[in-house]
Short mmCIF file of C-alpha atoms in Angstrom, two decimals:
data_model
loop_
_atom_site.label_atom_id
_atom_site.label_comp_id
_atom_site.label_asym_id
_atom_site.label_seq_id
_atom_site.Cartn_x
_atom_site.Cartn_y
_atom_site.Cartn_z
CA UNK A 26 -8.38 -5.17 -10.14
CA UNK A 27 -11.24 -2.70 -10.71
CA UNK A 28 -11.05 -1.39 -7.16
CA UNK A 29 -9.80 1.87 -5.68
CA UNK A 30 -10.02 3.69 -2.37
CA UNK A 31 -9.26 7.17 -1.10
CA UNK A 32 -5.79 7.35 0.44
CA UNK A 33 -5.57 11.07 1.26
CA UNK A 34 -7.81 14.13 1.22
CA UNK A 35 -6.79 17.72 2.02
CA UNK A 36 -8.93 20.84 2.34
CA UNK A 37 -12.31 19.10 2.37
CA UNK A 38 -14.82 18.60 5.18
CA UNK A 39 -14.89 15.45 7.31
CA UNK A 40 -18.36 14.75 5.92
CA UNK A 41 -16.93 14.83 2.38
CA UNK A 42 -14.15 12.40 3.33
CA UNK A 43 -16.58 10.04 5.03
CA UNK A 44 -19.12 10.02 2.19
CA UNK A 45 -16.75 9.88 -0.77
CA UNK A 46 -16.46 6.38 -2.07
CA UNK A 47 -14.99 4.95 -5.25
CA UNK A 48 -17.66 3.22 -7.30
CA UNK A 49 -17.20 0.82 -10.20
CA UNK A 50 -17.74 2.78 -13.39
CA UNK A 51 -17.27 6.11 -11.59
CA UNK A 52 -14.94 8.90 -12.65
CA UNK A 53 -11.94 7.51 -10.75
CA UNK A 54 -12.02 4.11 -12.39
CA UNK A 55 -12.81 5.66 -15.78
CA UNK A 56 -9.69 7.83 -15.56
CA UNK A 57 -7.62 4.84 -14.42
CA UNK A 58 -8.96 2.69 -17.25
CA UNK A 59 -8.58 5.31 -20.04
CA UNK A 60 -5.34 6.80 -18.66
CA UNK A 61 -6.69 10.23 -19.62
CA UNK A 62 -7.51 13.20 -17.38
CA UNK A 63 -11.13 14.19 -16.93
CA UNK A 64 -11.88 17.91 -16.69
CA UNK A 65 -15.23 19.21 -15.44
CA UNK A 66 -15.29 23.01 -15.79
CA UNK A 67 -18.85 23.37 -14.47
CA UNK A 68 -20.40 20.61 -12.35
CA UNK A 69 -23.92 21.84 -13.11
CA UNK A 70 -23.42 21.03 -16.80
CA UNK A 71 -22.55 17.36 -16.18
CA UNK A 72 -24.70 16.16 -13.25
CA UNK A 73 -24.35 12.49 -14.29
CA UNK A 74 -20.63 12.64 -13.39
CA UNK A 75 -21.08 14.46 -10.09
CA UNK A 76 -22.03 12.97 -6.72
CA UNK A 77 -24.43 14.96 -4.49
CA UNK A 78 -21.71 15.38 -1.86
CA UNK A 79 -19.65 17.34 -4.42
CA UNK A 80 -22.46 19.86 -4.81
CA UNK A 81 -23.03 20.00 -1.04
CA UNK A 82 -19.34 20.80 -0.56
CA UNK A 83 -19.68 23.81 -2.87
CA UNK A 84 -17.40 22.43 -5.57
CA UNK A 85 -17.96 24.09 -8.95
CA UNK A 86 -15.24 22.46 -11.07
CA UNK A 87 -12.67 19.70 -10.81
CA UNK A 88 -10.11 17.68 -12.68
CA UNK A 89 -9.24 14.00 -12.22
CA UNK A 90 -5.71 13.01 -13.25
CA UNK A 91 -4.29 9.50 -13.64
CA UNK A 92 -1.28 8.60 -11.50
CA UNK A 93 0.86 6.57 -13.91
CA UNK A 94 3.21 3.93 -12.54
CA UNK A 95 5.96 2.15 -14.43
CA UNK A 96 3.74 -0.80 -15.31
CA UNK A 97 0.18 0.32 -14.53
CA UNK A 98 -1.93 3.26 -13.42
CA UNK A 99 -1.74 3.38 -9.62
CA UNK A 100 -4.70 5.62 -9.03
CA UNK A 101 -6.11 9.07 -9.64
CA UNK A 102 -5.68 12.53 -8.17
CA UNK A 103 -8.63 14.93 -7.85
CA UNK A 104 -8.28 18.71 -7.72
CA UNK A 105 -11.54 20.40 -6.65
CA UNK A 106 -12.26 24.12 -6.92
CA UNK A 107 -15.15 26.21 -5.64
CA UNK A 108 -15.26 28.29 -8.85
CA UNK A 109 -16.29 27.24 -12.35
CA UNK A 110 -14.32 27.53 -15.61
CA UNK A 111 -10.99 28.14 -13.92
CA UNK A 112 -8.70 25.44 -15.34
CA UNK A 113 -6.67 26.92 -18.21
CA UNK A 114 -4.74 24.71 -20.65
CA UNK A 115 -1.48 25.71 -18.96
CA UNK A 116 -2.87 24.78 -15.53
CA UNK A 117 -4.04 21.41 -16.82
CA UNK A 118 -0.55 20.71 -18.22
CA UNK A 119 1.01 21.82 -14.92
CA UNK A 120 -1.33 19.56 -12.93
CA UNK A 121 -0.54 16.63 -15.25
CA UNK A 122 3.17 17.19 -14.64
CA UNK A 123 2.54 17.33 -10.90
CA UNK A 124 0.49 14.11 -11.04
CA UNK A 125 3.30 12.36 -12.93
CA UNK A 126 5.86 13.48 -10.35
CA UNK A 127 3.59 12.51 -7.47
CA UNK A 128 3.06 9.07 -9.01
CA UNK A 129 6.81 8.61 -9.39
CA UNK A 130 7.32 9.55 -5.74
CA UNK A 131 4.58 7.17 -4.58
CA UNK A 132 5.97 4.31 -6.64
CA UNK A 133 9.53 4.92 -5.44
CA UNK A 134 8.31 4.89 -1.83
CA UNK A 135 6.43 1.64 -2.47
CA UNK A 136 9.48 0.03 -4.12
CA UNK A 137 11.70 1.19 -1.24
CA UNK A 138 9.30 -0.40 1.25
CA UNK A 139 9.37 -3.64 -0.77
CA UNK A 140 13.18 -3.67 -0.80
CA UNK A 141 13.23 -3.01 2.95
CA UNK A 142 10.77 -5.85 3.44
CA UNK A 143 12.87 -8.19 1.28
CA UNK A 144 15.97 -7.29 3.28
CA UNK A 145 14.24 -8.48 6.47
CA UNK A 146 12.13 -11.37 5.15
CA UNK A 147 13.00 -14.88 4.04
CA UNK A 148 11.62 -15.27 0.49
CA UNK A 149 10.87 -18.99 0.88
CA UNK A 150 8.88 -18.95 4.11
CA UNK A 151 7.79 -15.32 4.36
CA UNK A 152 9.14 -15.25 7.92
CA UNK A 153 11.68 -12.71 9.11
CA UNK A 154 15.21 -13.71 8.16
CA UNK A 155 18.22 -13.66 10.49
CA UNK A 156 18.74 -9.92 9.95
CA UNK A 157 15.08 -9.19 10.67
CA UNK A 158 15.21 -11.39 13.76
CA UNK A 159 18.17 -9.53 15.22
CA UNK A 160 16.95 -6.03 14.29
CA UNK A 161 13.39 -6.49 15.52
CA UNK A 162 14.37 -8.83 18.35
CA UNK A 163 16.77 -6.21 19.72
CA UNK A 164 13.93 -3.66 19.77
CA UNK A 165 11.57 -6.09 21.52
CA UNK A 166 14.21 -6.99 24.08
CA UNK A 167 14.89 -3.30 24.80
CA UNK A 168 11.15 -2.66 25.17
CA UNK A 169 10.78 -5.57 27.60
CA UNK A 170 13.70 -4.29 29.72
CA UNK A 171 12.38 -0.74 29.72
CA UNK A 172 8.91 -1.70 30.92
CA UNK A 173 10.06 -4.57 33.16
CA UNK A 174 8.05 -7.14 31.23
CA UNK A 175 9.00 -10.79 30.75
CA UNK A 176 10.76 -11.73 27.53
CA UNK A 177 10.93 -15.22 26.06
CA UNK A 178 12.46 -16.77 22.99
CA UNK A 179 12.40 -20.28 21.59
CA UNK A 180 14.37 -22.01 18.84
CA UNK A 181 13.18 -25.03 16.88
CA UNK A 182 15.28 -27.36 14.79
CA UNK A 183 14.07 -29.99 12.33
CA UNK A 184 15.80 -33.27 13.16
CA UNK A 185 17.47 -35.03 10.24
CA UNK A 186 16.17 -32.43 7.75
CA UNK A 187 19.06 -33.20 5.38
CA UNK A 188 17.57 -36.67 4.91
CA UNK A 189 14.35 -35.11 3.57
CA UNK A 190 16.29 -33.14 0.97
CA UNK A 191 18.45 -36.14 0.06
CA UNK A 192 15.53 -38.57 -0.21
CA UNK A 193 12.87 -36.37 -1.83
CA UNK A 194 14.77 -33.41 -3.27
CA UNK A 195 15.00 -29.75 -2.34
CA UNK A 196 11.54 -28.79 -3.69
CA UNK A 197 9.95 -31.16 -1.15
CA UNK A 198 12.30 -29.85 1.54
CA UNK A 199 11.13 -26.33 0.68
CA UNK A 200 7.51 -27.44 1.08
CA UNK A 201 8.33 -28.87 4.51
CA UNK A 202 9.92 -25.56 5.55
CA UNK A 203 6.95 -23.59 4.23
CA UNK A 204 4.47 -25.83 6.06
CA UNK A 205 6.42 -25.55 9.32
CA UNK A 206 6.67 -21.77 8.94
CA UNK A 207 2.91 -21.53 8.36
CA UNK A 208 2.24 -23.71 11.40
CA UNK A 209 4.57 -21.65 13.62
CA UNK A 210 3.07 -18.36 12.40
CA UNK A 211 -0.41 -19.68 13.11
CA UNK A 212 0.55 -20.79 16.61
CA UNK A 213 1.66 -17.41 17.99
CA UNK A 214 0.04 -14.07 18.68
CA UNK A 215 0.05 -11.39 16.01
CA UNK A 216 2.52 -9.32 18.05
CA UNK A 217 5.02 -12.20 18.35
CA UNK A 218 8.06 -12.42 16.09
CA UNK A 219 8.71 -15.60 14.10
CA UNK A 220 11.90 -15.86 12.06
CA UNK A 221 13.96 -18.34 10.08
CA UNK A 222 17.41 -18.32 11.63
CA UNK A 223 19.17 -20.72 9.25
#
């Protein structure tokens, strides 16, 4: 969508982390768009591609590598060095291999989280399903007992819902369920658990 943000940064100052942003048209989005690594062997030779904070940090060279996903580029990985002209062809190939493996790991973790979410969520309403209700509800109940706090639960039922499906069809019945789910979700606190039991 033309947007990116820093997700992790190791070995750099807090000032660098705070002042490093991802700008439209910058090196990060260029690498994502072209799907090609960008190697800067000497930052003083290409000042148009280098932010002042890079120079302040003492960085002399860097490489930006795309993180390829199965369907799209997920982001970019930067490797900064405080010496110039140090990236050999073999090191670039090694870093590209590492970036590919890192991207695969990131995507697998994301897909696992999606599967976990689908296992606990009702796809029609977006609410927790029965499994999610029992798993998370058990944790909330245990927390309430441990800290001696009150615990409450409520169950709603739609009277004569079968008549809606019979008279107007299941797509309209689905819309009714979605609207009710949205209303229930909007009527509770963010920390409260709303689920579809049926």
